[in-house]
Every structure is written in structure tokens, then in C-alpha cells.
Amino acid sequence: MELKIKIEDYSYDLPDDRIAKYPLEKRDASRILIYRNGNISDSVFSNLAELLPDKAIMIFNDTKVVPARLFFRKPSGALIEVFCLEPFSPAEYSEAFAVKEHCVWKCAVGNAKKWKDGAIFFDNHTSDPVADSLALRAEMIERKDGEFLVKFSWNTGVSFSEVLSICGNLPIPPYLNRETEALDLERYQTLYAKYNGSVAAPTAGLHFTGKVLDDIRKKGILMDEVCLHVGAGTFLPVKSEYVDDHRMHSEAIVVRRSLIANLIRAVDEGLPVVSVGTTSTRTLESLYYIGAGIIEHGCIREVEQWAPYEKDYGYSLKESLSAIYNYMESNNMGSFTSRTRIIIVPVYRPKVVDILITNFHQPQSTLLLLIGAFVGDNWKRIYDYAMSHGFRFLSYGDSSVLFRER
């Protein structure tokens, strides 16, 4: 299917000095833009609860950013950066982080031309005796299309999660143009992060404090969680002229049966669904197509990039969600794991999410295309307002709450 959406139509001028290089001292001191029924206003994030409907279901992404950047040194002295993207063997995230002695990951490799073969060893530039005792080493197994399979091995009987915590560096977005600092270890992580797996934070969640979460609970808003492990592809701009030619990255998702029950309740009672961030949104919108796949094929399948645009499935949202719930119940599944490549572009009509909380995104990005799907061409007015009213942009920047166009 040809959509013929030009990526240059989703661009704007973003001066470097408008990119927030550091977070504010207080998470909830960020400003928040409100878009509703064509009107734009602003407030502060600490007031979020009063901006939302009394009865709603709010969904967070509880993934946790891991210190996925590792530096190794060749015997020749060349420094090699190995960036862990996702586990390959074992492929399941929790198993990959729990494994001891060795594992294989899909990685990006910096200075790869200097690493043809052979083992390389962890560059312990701080002379940490604990890191020394690990004797962490890496071997390249395969390289293909700019991606590498790397086997990691270490001596002591600790988990790979512990290896990363000792040897790894937390990856912060490249557009910050600085090295990771001590404050990032706390602030480039949501308060409710639980499950290791992301190489980038679901940044809409960075503004939440304990008080904001308490205010939301007191208002009677039901809160629930999904898990999408954010991949490095989230940083990739669309380089093709048309969106049709962009290859979307695949990301792992975990969804609990209790969430499906809550979403069915939202449909039955007409409760709006509030999604915290684009990653939660991509997960929630993928559920419709997972349910359609169960109806048609009897199993849970990965959601392909163009699934929403290839045909009209004809099922109601409740039919699709019920198919997931019944499948999980009959197979005694408390949760399921799958993957999604879904790309949400301006011709898409959201099926699950009614209200989106999100930061301000890079020009010509798939995230800005998603905003276009929620608010149509009004994204230009929203971004013009943010620019002219001094909002801070990107991961450590300010927030917005967008009520989607009907």
C-alpha cells in the first residue's frame, strides 16, 4: 500500500539551544502544553491530575533503561564501543539478564573497522578491582547490515545484569552531545521503571513524581502498565523522501491479562484511555492487531509495520481485546510476550488511546508522525506555540497532553 507521506512535511526548525541538555531540578516542574478541541494552553506538570478526566484508565511503560554501552580495548590499543541492543541467546529478556558466564546479544559496534576477529577485553579505565575480577571479554560472531552478534563471557558467577551494572554506561540520547553524568543515572529513568531491557527511556514518564502519581490515584483514575523495551531505533530519523520507504524497528512488548481486562472495561463503560508516551501508545495500538491475528490465525503474532494500512479487519475493539483475553485465559497465561513494528502515521486512526502525554519530538521522526495521527495538521500549531512560548524540547524537555481529534 502506498501512503506517499513526505517526511519533509513533518519538519520544523529546532535550534540547538532549545534542546534541553539537562533535566530540571524537580521532575514535575516541567511545563505542560494542553491541546484540546483545537485550543492550546499551558500549565505545569505538577497540575497534571486536574487536567485529566475524572474517570479514565492511565497506562505507563514500566521498562527500565540498562547501562548498555560497554567499552573494550584491543591488544593493539584500539578502543571499541559495544552497544547492547537486544538479547539473542538466550533471547528472552529476563533470562538474558539472569544468565551467568556467557550470552550473545545483537549489538551496534563503534570503531568496528578495527575489530575484524578475535576476543577483546573490557577497558577498565577506572581500575575497578570488581570489574577486573570479571575479566569481561567479547567475541564477534557475525556481522550483517550494520548489526553485530557479540558473545560476552566473564569469569565469576554473577548475572549479566550485574556485569552491566559494574561495567556498563547508561546510554543517553546522542543529540544531547555530552557524556553520561551521575545525575543521568537517576533522572534518565522513570520512578516506576521495573523491567530491564531498554536502551532509551520512555521519556514522557520522566516528569512523574510520587506526588503527581498520588494526585492521579486520589482522582480515581485507574493506573496500569505495559512493557515495551525501547530500542536504539527510536533515535533514527526517517532518511527516505517518503515514509513508505522507511523500515521500522521491531521492539519487544509484554502485556498482562489484567490490563486487557481493564481495557475491555474501558470500552464497556466508555472510559477514556490515557497513554503515557509514544511507546505505551504503540503497544496499546498494537493490541488491536494482535487480537485480529488471534481471531484469524488462532495465535499471537508479531505486529508488522504496515498491518494497520493493508486491510480493514472489520472487528470492533472489544472483539479484538476479548480474543486476546480469551486466548490468554484458555492457555493459562498471566501475560504474553510479542513484538511490534507498528508505525503510526497521520492517516492512522487510533483505536485504543484517547489522550496522549508526550514530550516534544525531533523533526522528521516517526514520533512526530505519530503526533500527526493524533492531532492532524494541528501538530504545527502545537509546535509553533511550544517554540514561541519558550518550551524545552526532546528527552529532558517539557511535556504535553494531547486530546486526540475525533
Short mmCIF file of C-alpha atoms in Angstrom, two decimals:
data_model
loop_
_atom_site.label_atom_id
_atom_site.label_comp_id
_atom_site.label_asym_id
_atom_site.label_seq_id
_atom_site.Cartn_x
_atom_site.Cartn_y
_atom_site.Cartn_z
CA MET A 1 0.00 0.00 0.00
CA GLU A 2 1.37 3.42 -0.96
CA LEU A 3 0.75 6.21 1.56
CA LYS A 4 3.01 8.77 -0.11
CA ILE A 5 3.52 10.82 3.03
CA LYS A 6 6.51 13.12 2.55
CA ILE A 7 8.68 13.26 5.64
CA GLU A 8 9.68 16.87 4.85
CA ASP A 9 6.07 17.82 5.65
CA TYR A 10 6.78 16.79 9.25
CA SER A 11 9.74 19.02 9.89
CA TYR A 12 10.34 22.24 11.81
CA ASP A 13 13.31 24.35 12.78
CA LEU A 14 14.78 23.18 16.09
CA PRO A 15 17.70 25.38 17.23
CA ASP A 16 20.27 23.59 19.36
CA ASP A 17 19.65 25.95 22.28
CA ARG A 18 16.03 24.74 22.50
CA ILE A 19 17.10 21.15 23.18
CA ALA A 20 17.12 20.51 26.93
CA LYS A 21 20.62 19.22 27.65
CA TYR A 22 19.83 18.56 31.32
CA PRO A 23 16.67 17.87 33.33
CA LEU A 24 15.13 20.48 35.62
CA GLU A 25 15.93 20.20 39.31
CA LYS A 26 12.41 18.90 40.02
CA ARG A 27 10.79 16.39 37.68
CA ASP A 28 7.28 17.83 37.91
CA ALA A 29 8.43 21.45 37.47
CA SER A 30 8.36 20.91 33.71
CA ARG A 31 5.82 22.89 31.75
CA ILE A 32 2.97 21.08 30.04
CA LEU A 33 1.12 22.14 26.90
CA ILE A 34 -2.57 21.24 26.74
CA TYR A 35 -4.25 20.64 23.37
CA ARG A 36 -7.99 20.01 23.46
CA ASN A 37 -10.74 20.65 20.92
CA GLY A 38 -8.42 22.81 18.83
CA ASN A 39 -7.44 25.00 21.78
CA ILE A 40 -3.91 25.33 23.15
CA SER A 41 -2.93 26.41 26.66
CA ASP A 42 -0.21 25.58 29.15
CA SER A 43 0.36 24.77 32.80
CA VAL A 44 2.97 22.95 34.89
CA PHE A 45 3.29 19.18 35.07
CA SER A 46 2.55 19.09 38.81
CA ASN A 47 -1.04 20.04 37.86
CA LEU A 48 -1.47 17.03 35.55
CA ALA A 49 -4.21 15.31 37.59
CA GLU A 50 -6.55 18.27 37.32
CA LEU A 51 -6.08 18.34 33.53
CA LEU A 52 -7.41 14.79 33.09
CA PRO A 53 -10.98 13.45 33.12
CA ASP A 54 -12.28 12.14 36.46
CA LYS A 55 -12.89 8.67 35.11
CA ALA A 56 -10.10 7.29 32.97
CA ILE A 57 -7.56 4.49 32.67
CA MET A 58 -3.94 5.60 32.52
CA ILE A 59 -1.23 3.33 31.07
CA PHE A 60 2.51 3.59 31.77
CA ASN A 61 5.50 1.82 30.22
CA ASP A 62 7.38 0.14 33.09
CA THR A 63 10.53 -0.74 31.13
CA LYS A 64 13.90 0.11 32.68
CA VAL A 65 16.91 1.57 30.88
CA VAL A 66 20.01 -0.60 31.21
CA PRO A 67 23.68 0.52 31.14
CA ALA A 68 24.08 -0.96 27.68
CA ARG A 69 27.26 0.81 26.49
CA LEU A 70 30.45 -1.17 27.03
CA PHE A 71 33.99 -0.18 26.09
CA PHE A 72 36.65 -2.72 25.16
CA ARG A 73 40.31 -2.47 24.24
CA LYS A 74 42.11 -4.50 21.58
CA PRO A 75 45.64 -5.73 22.24
CA SER A 76 46.71 -3.14 19.63
CA GLY A 77 45.25 -0.40 21.86
CA ALA A 78 42.21 0.41 19.69
CA LEU A 79 39.10 1.33 21.71
CA ILE A 80 35.90 -0.46 20.64
CA GLU A 81 32.43 0.57 21.84
CA VAL A 82 29.85 -2.23 22.01
CA PHE A 83 26.24 -1.11 22.45
CA CYS A 84 23.90 -3.96 23.52
CA LEU A 85 20.64 -3.64 21.59
CA GLU A 86 18.70 -6.80 22.42
CA PRO A 87 19.39 -10.36 23.58
CA PHE A 88 19.93 -13.13 21.04
CA SER A 89 20.85 -16.17 23.13
CA PRO A 90 19.02 -16.50 25.41
CA ALA A 91 16.52 -14.34 23.52
CA GLU A 92 14.06 -13.75 26.38
CA TYR A 93 14.96 -10.58 28.27
CA SER A 94 14.65 -11.83 31.85
CA GLU A 95 16.68 -14.94 31.01
CA ALA A 96 19.33 -12.91 29.18
CA PHE A 97 19.88 -10.67 32.20
CA ALA A 98 19.90 -13.59 34.65
CA VAL A 99 22.34 -15.80 32.73
CA LYS A 100 25.85 -16.37 34.12
CA GLU A 101 29.22 -16.87 32.40
CA HIS A 102 28.25 -16.08 28.77
CA CYS A 103 25.49 -14.80 26.46
CA VAL A 104 25.03 -13.45 22.93
CA TRP A 105 23.49 -10.07 22.08
CA LYS A 106 22.64 -8.11 18.97
CA CYS A 107 24.86 -5.05 19.18
CA ALA A 108 25.94 -1.88 17.46
CA VAL A 109 29.72 -1.52 17.37
CA GLY A 110 31.69 1.70 17.27
CA ASN A 111 35.08 1.63 15.52
CA ALA A 112 34.06 -1.74 14.05
CA LYS A 113 36.63 -1.45 11.24
CA LYS A 114 39.31 -2.02 13.88
CA TRP A 115 37.70 -5.25 15.08
CA LYS A 116 37.86 -7.97 12.45
CA ASP A 117 38.06 -11.02 14.72
CA GLY A 118 39.44 -12.30 17.99
CA ALA A 119 38.49 -11.55 21.58
CA ILE A 120 38.64 -8.04 23.01
CA PHE A 121 38.71 -7.21 26.70
CA PHE A 122 36.83 -4.72 28.86
CA ASP A 123 38.57 -1.35 29.15
CA ASN A 124 38.75 -0.89 32.91
CA HIS A 125 39.92 2.73 32.77
CA THR A 126 38.92 3.34 36.41
CA SER A 127 40.95 0.33 37.62
CA ASP A 128 37.91 -1.04 39.44
CA PRO A 129 39.02 -4.29 41.13
CA VAL A 130 35.49 -5.73 40.88
CA ALA A 131 35.47 -5.15 37.12
CA ASP A 132 38.95 -6.66 36.94
CA SER A 133 37.71 -9.83 38.62
CA LEU A 134 35.04 -10.28 35.93
CA ALA A 135 37.61 -10.39 33.09
CA LEU A 136 34.80 -9.45 30.71
CA ARG A 137 35.58 -10.20 27.08
CA ALA A 138 33.71 -10.01 23.78
CA GLU A 139 33.91 -12.03 20.58
CA MET A 140 32.27 -11.10 17.30
CA ILE A 141 30.21 -13.99 15.95
CA GLU A 142 28.56 -12.39 12.92
CA ARG A 143 28.08 -9.03 11.25
CA LYS A 144 25.18 -8.24 8.96
CA ASP A 145 23.68 -4.97 7.69
CA GLY A 146 25.49 -2.89 10.27
CA GLU A 147 24.36 -5.08 13.17
CA PHE A 148 26.62 -7.50 15.04
CA LEU A 149 26.17 -10.66 17.07
CA VAL A 150 28.56 -10.46 20.00
CA LYS A 151 29.30 -13.17 22.57
CA PHE A 152 30.14 -11.90 26.05
CA SER A 153 31.99 -14.09 28.55
CA TRP A 154 33.08 -13.42 32.13
CA ASN A 155 34.71 -15.34 34.94
CA THR A 156 32.76 -15.02 38.17
CA GLY A 157 29.29 -16.41 38.82
CA VAL A 158 27.35 -13.17 38.57
CA SER A 159 24.44 -12.40 36.24
CA PHE A 160 24.79 -10.40 33.04
CA SER A 161 22.61 -7.74 34.68
CA GLU A 162 25.27 -7.37 37.38
CA VAL A 163 28.00 -7.32 34.74
CA LEU A 164 26.31 -4.38 33.04
CA SER A 165 25.79 -2.54 36.32
CA ILE A 166 29.52 -2.88 37.06
CA CYS A 167 30.96 -2.31 33.59
CA GLY A 168 28.29 -0.57 31.54
CA ASN A 169 27.41 3.05 30.86
CA LEU A 170 23.84 4.35 30.71
CA PRO A 171 23.07 5.43 27.12
CA ILE A 172 21.66 8.95 26.83
CA PRO A 173 20.37 10.37 23.53
CA PRO A 174 23.09 11.32 21.03
CA TYR A 175 21.52 14.74 20.43
CA LEU A 176 22.49 15.79 23.97
CA ASN A 177 26.08 15.92 22.72
CA ARG A 178 27.61 15.05 26.07
CA GLU A 179 28.77 12.05 28.05
CA THR A 180 26.57 10.35 30.64
CA GLU A 181 26.87 12.06 34.04
CA ALA A 182 25.99 10.97 37.57
CA LEU A 183 22.62 12.76 37.54
CA ASP A 184 21.54 10.80 34.45
CA LEU A 185 21.68 7.55 36.41
CA GLU A 186 18.64 8.75 38.36
CA ARG A 187 16.93 11.21 36.04
CA TYR A 188 17.08 9.24 32.78
CA GLN A 189 14.87 6.63 34.43
CA THR A 190 11.20 6.77 35.40
CA LEU A 191 10.21 6.36 39.05
CA TYR A 192 8.14 3.29 38.15
CA ALA A 193 10.74 1.50 35.97
CA LYS A 194 10.75 -2.22 36.78
CA TYR A 195 11.94 -4.48 33.98
CA ASN A 196 15.42 -4.29 32.42
CA GLY A 197 15.54 -4.02 28.66
CA SER A 198 15.51 -0.51 27.19
CA VAL A 199 18.41 1.39 25.66
CA ALA A 200 16.40 4.63 25.77
CA ALA A 201 13.97 5.96 28.34
CA PRO A 202 10.23 6.29 27.71
CA THR A 203 10.73 10.00 28.27
CA ALA A 204 7.12 11.06 28.79
CA GLY A 205 7.37 9.30 32.14
CA LEU A 206 10.38 11.27 33.34
CA HIS A 207 8.15 14.09 34.66
CA PHE A 208 6.19 11.95 37.14
CA THR A 209 6.84 12.29 40.86
CA GLY A 210 5.32 10.41 43.79
CA LYS A 211 3.01 13.36 44.45
CA VAL A 212 1.76 13.51 40.86
CA LEU A 213 1.05 9.79 40.94
CA ASP A 214 -0.77 10.16 44.30
CA ASP A 215 -2.88 13.02 42.90
CA ILE A 216 -3.88 10.83 39.96
CA ARG A 217 -4.88 7.97 42.28
CA LYS A 218 -6.90 10.32 44.51
CA LYS A 219 -8.83 11.46 41.46
CA GLY A 220 -9.99 7.88 40.93
CA ILE A 221 -8.05 7.30 37.73
CA LEU A 222 -7.14 3.64 37.33
CA MET A 223 -3.44 3.11 36.57
CA ASP A 224 -1.96 0.12 34.77
CA GLU A 225 1.22 -0.79 32.90
CA VAL A 226 2.57 -2.28 29.72
CA CYS A 227 6.20 -3.01 28.91
CA LEU A 228 7.85 -2.09 25.61
CA HIS A 229 11.63 -2.33 25.64
CA VAL A 230 12.73 0.77 23.74
CA GLY A 231 15.34 0.07 21.07
CA ALA A 232 18.02 2.29 19.57
CA GLY A 233 15.78 2.68 16.51
CA THR A 234 13.85 5.30 18.44
CA PHE A 235 16.74 7.71 17.66
CA LEU A 236 16.77 7.02 13.93
CA PRO A 237 15.44 9.80 11.69
CA VAL A 238 13.44 8.95 8.59
CA LYS A 239 16.02 9.31 5.82
CA SER A 240 13.83 8.40 2.86
CA GLU A 241 11.80 11.01 0.98
CA TYR A 242 8.58 9.12 1.65
CA VAL A 243 7.54 7.35 4.84
CA ASP A 244 6.62 4.31 2.71
CA ASP A 245 10.34 3.56 2.28
CA HIS A 246 11.24 3.72 5.98
CA ARG A 247 11.96 0.41 7.74
CA MET A 248 10.53 0.46 11.27
CA HIS A 249 12.47 -1.27 14.04
CA SER A 250 11.00 -4.22 15.94
CA GLU A 251 10.58 -3.96 19.72
CA ALA A 252 9.63 -6.50 22.39
CA ILE A 253 6.39 -5.99 24.33
CA VAL A 254 4.95 -7.67 27.43
CA VAL A 255 1.24 -7.33 28.23
CA ARG A 256 -0.57 -8.66 31.28
CA ARG A 257 -4.04 -10.22 31.18
CA SER A 258 -5.22 -7.79 33.88
CA LEU A 259 -4.53 -4.90 31.50
CA ILE A 260 -6.64 -6.50 28.77
CA ALA A 261 -9.48 -6.84 31.31
CA ASN A 262 -9.14 -3.16 32.22
CA LEU A 263 -9.21 -2.12 28.56
CA ILE A 264 -12.36 -4.17 27.98
CA ARG A 265 -13.87 -2.39 30.98
CA ALA A 266 -12.89 0.96 29.42
CA VAL A 267 -14.74 0.01 26.23
CA ASP A 268 -17.82 -1.16 28.13
CA GLU A 269 -18.01 1.91 30.39
CA GLY A 270 -16.84 4.49 27.87
CA LEU A 271 -13.76 5.40 29.92
CA PRO A 272 -11.02 7.35 28.11
CA VAL A 273 -7.63 5.69 27.86
CA VAL A 274 -4.67 7.92 28.73
CA SER A 275 -1.33 6.74 27.36
CA VAL A 276 1.91 7.96 28.93
CA GLY A 277 4.27 8.23 25.99
CA THR A 278 4.61 7.08 22.41
CA THR A 279 5.98 3.68 23.47
CA SER A 280 2.89 2.90 25.56
CA THR A 281 0.79 4.14 22.64
CA ARG A 282 2.50 1.87 20.11
CA THR A 283 1.98 -1.07 22.46
CA LEU A 284 -1.68 -0.30 23.11
CA GLU A 285 -2.50 0.28 19.45
CA SER A 286 -0.70 -2.96 18.54
CA LEU A 287 -3.18 -4.87 20.72
CA TYR A 288 -5.98 -4.42 18.20
CA TYR A 289 -3.91 -6.18 15.50
CA ILE A 290 -2.74 -8.90 17.89
CA GLY A 291 -6.39 -9.62 18.68
CA ALA A 292 -7.28 -9.64 14.99
CA GLY A 293 -4.43 -12.10 14.43
CA ILE A 294 -5.81 -14.41 17.11
CA ILE A 295 -9.27 -14.28 15.53
CA GLU A 296 -7.89 -15.12 12.09
CA HIS A 297 -4.93 -17.39 12.86
CA GLY A 298 -5.51 -18.68 16.37
CA CYS A 299 -2.19 -17.45 17.79
CA ILE A 300 -0.29 -14.35 18.91
CA ARG A 301 1.81 -12.94 16.10
CA GLU A 302 4.24 -10.04 15.73
CA VAL A 303 2.55 -6.85 14.53
CA GLU A 304 4.08 -5.89 11.21
CA GLN A 305 4.86 -2.31 10.26
CA TRP A 306 2.07 -1.83 7.75
CA ALA A 307 -0.60 -4.04 9.36
CA PRO A 308 -2.97 -1.10 10.04
CA TYR A 309 -2.91 0.01 6.40
CA GLU A 310 -3.05 -3.23 4.45
CA LYS A 311 -6.69 -4.08 5.06
CA ASP A 312 -9.77 -3.22 7.11
CA TYR A 313 -10.08 -6.04 9.65
CA GLY A 314 -13.66 -5.16 10.45
CA TYR A 315 -13.56 -6.24 14.11
CA SER A 316 -14.62 -3.96 16.91
CA LEU A 317 -12.07 -3.06 19.56
CA LYS A 318 -13.96 -5.16 22.08
CA GLU A 319 -13.95 -8.18 19.78
CA SER A 320 -10.20 -7.89 19.34
CA LEU A 321 -9.45 -7.37 23.05
CA SER A 322 -11.80 -10.20 24.00
CA ALA A 323 -9.97 -12.52 21.62
CA ILE A 324 -6.71 -11.74 23.44
CA TYR A 325 -8.29 -12.19 26.87
CA ASN A 326 -9.95 -15.49 25.97
CA TYR A 327 -6.75 -16.81 24.37
CA MET A 328 -4.73 -15.94 27.47
CA GLU A 329 -7.34 -17.42 29.79
CA SER A 330 -7.62 -20.68 27.86
CA ASN A 331 -3.83 -21.01 27.79
CA ASN A 332 -3.47 -20.06 31.47
CA MET A 333 -1.32 -17.02 30.59
CA GLY A 334 -0.93 -14.20 33.10
CA SER A 335 0.96 -12.25 30.46
CA PHE A 336 2.17 -12.63 26.89
CA THR A 337 5.31 -11.54 25.08
CA SER A 338 5.35 -10.48 21.46
CA ARG A 339 6.95 -7.89 19.19
CA THR A 340 5.69 -4.90 17.25
CA ARG A 341 6.93 -2.94 14.25
CA ILE A 342 3.81 -0.79 14.03
CA ILE A 343 4.31 2.65 12.52
CA ILE A 344 1.63 5.19 13.34
CA VAL A 345 1.37 7.85 10.65
CA PRO A 346 -1.13 10.66 10.01
CA VAL A 347 -3.65 8.54 8.07
CA TYR A 348 -3.92 6.18 11.05
CA ARG A 349 -7.00 6.43 13.29
CA PRO A 350 -6.22 5.43 16.91
CA LYS A 351 -8.36 2.56 18.15
CA VAL A 352 -7.35 2.38 21.83
CA VAL A 353 -5.77 5.63 23.04
CA ASP A 354 -7.81 8.80 23.59
CA ILE A 355 -5.34 11.05 25.41
CA LEU A 356 -1.57 11.12 24.91
CA ILE A 357 1.03 12.52 27.31
CA THR A 358 4.30 13.07 25.47
CA ASN A 359 7.36 15.28 25.11
CA PHE A 360 8.28 17.34 22.03
CA HIS A 361 9.97 15.24 19.36
CA GLN A 362 12.65 15.59 16.73
CA PRO A 363 11.81 16.92 13.25
CA GLN A 364 11.28 14.25 10.58
CA SER A 365 10.91 11.46 13.15
CA THR A 366 8.42 8.60 13.38
CA LEU A 367 7.37 10.04 16.75
CA LEU A 368 6.31 13.31 15.13
CA LEU A 369 4.34 11.28 12.57
CA LEU A 370 2.52 9.63 15.49
CA ILE A 371 1.61 13.08 16.85
CA GLY A 372 0.18 13.89 13.42
CA ALA A 373 -2.07 10.84 13.70
CA PHE A 374 -3.49 12.18 16.98
CA VAL A 375 -4.00 15.85 16.22
CA GLY A 376 -3.79 16.09 12.43
CA ASP A 377 -2.18 19.19 10.95
CA ASN A 378 -2.68 20.94 14.28
CA TRP A 379 0.71 19.48 15.27
CA LYS A 380 2.17 22.55 13.51
CA ARG A 381 0.17 24.94 15.70
CA ILE A 382 1.16 22.95 18.80
CA TYR A 383 4.87 23.04 17.96
CA ASP A 384 4.71 26.72 16.93
CA TYR A 385 3.12 27.50 20.31
CA ALA A 386 5.77 25.50 22.16
CA MET A 387 8.57 27.22 20.25
CA SER A 388 7.19 30.74 20.69
CA HIS A 389 6.38 30.21 24.39
CA GLY A 390 9.83 29.01 25.42
CA PHE A 391 9.16 25.29 25.88
CA ARG A 392 12.15 22.96 26.18
CA PHE A 393 12.41 20.15 23.62
CA LEU A 394 13.25 16.42 23.42
CA SER A 395 14.02 13.87 26.12
CA TYR A 396 14.79 16.18 29.04
CA GLY A 397 12.40 18.84 27.79
CA ASP A 398 8.84 19.81 28.65
CA SER A 399 5.64 17.81 28.22
CA SER A 400 2.26 17.97 26.51
CA VAL A 401 -1.15 16.36 26.97
CA LEU A 402 -2.96 15.87 23.67
CA PHE A 403 -6.66 15.02 23.41
CA ARG A 404 -6.99 13.33 20.06
CA GLU A 405 -9.10 14.61 17.19
CA ARG A 406 -12.27 12.62 16.64
#
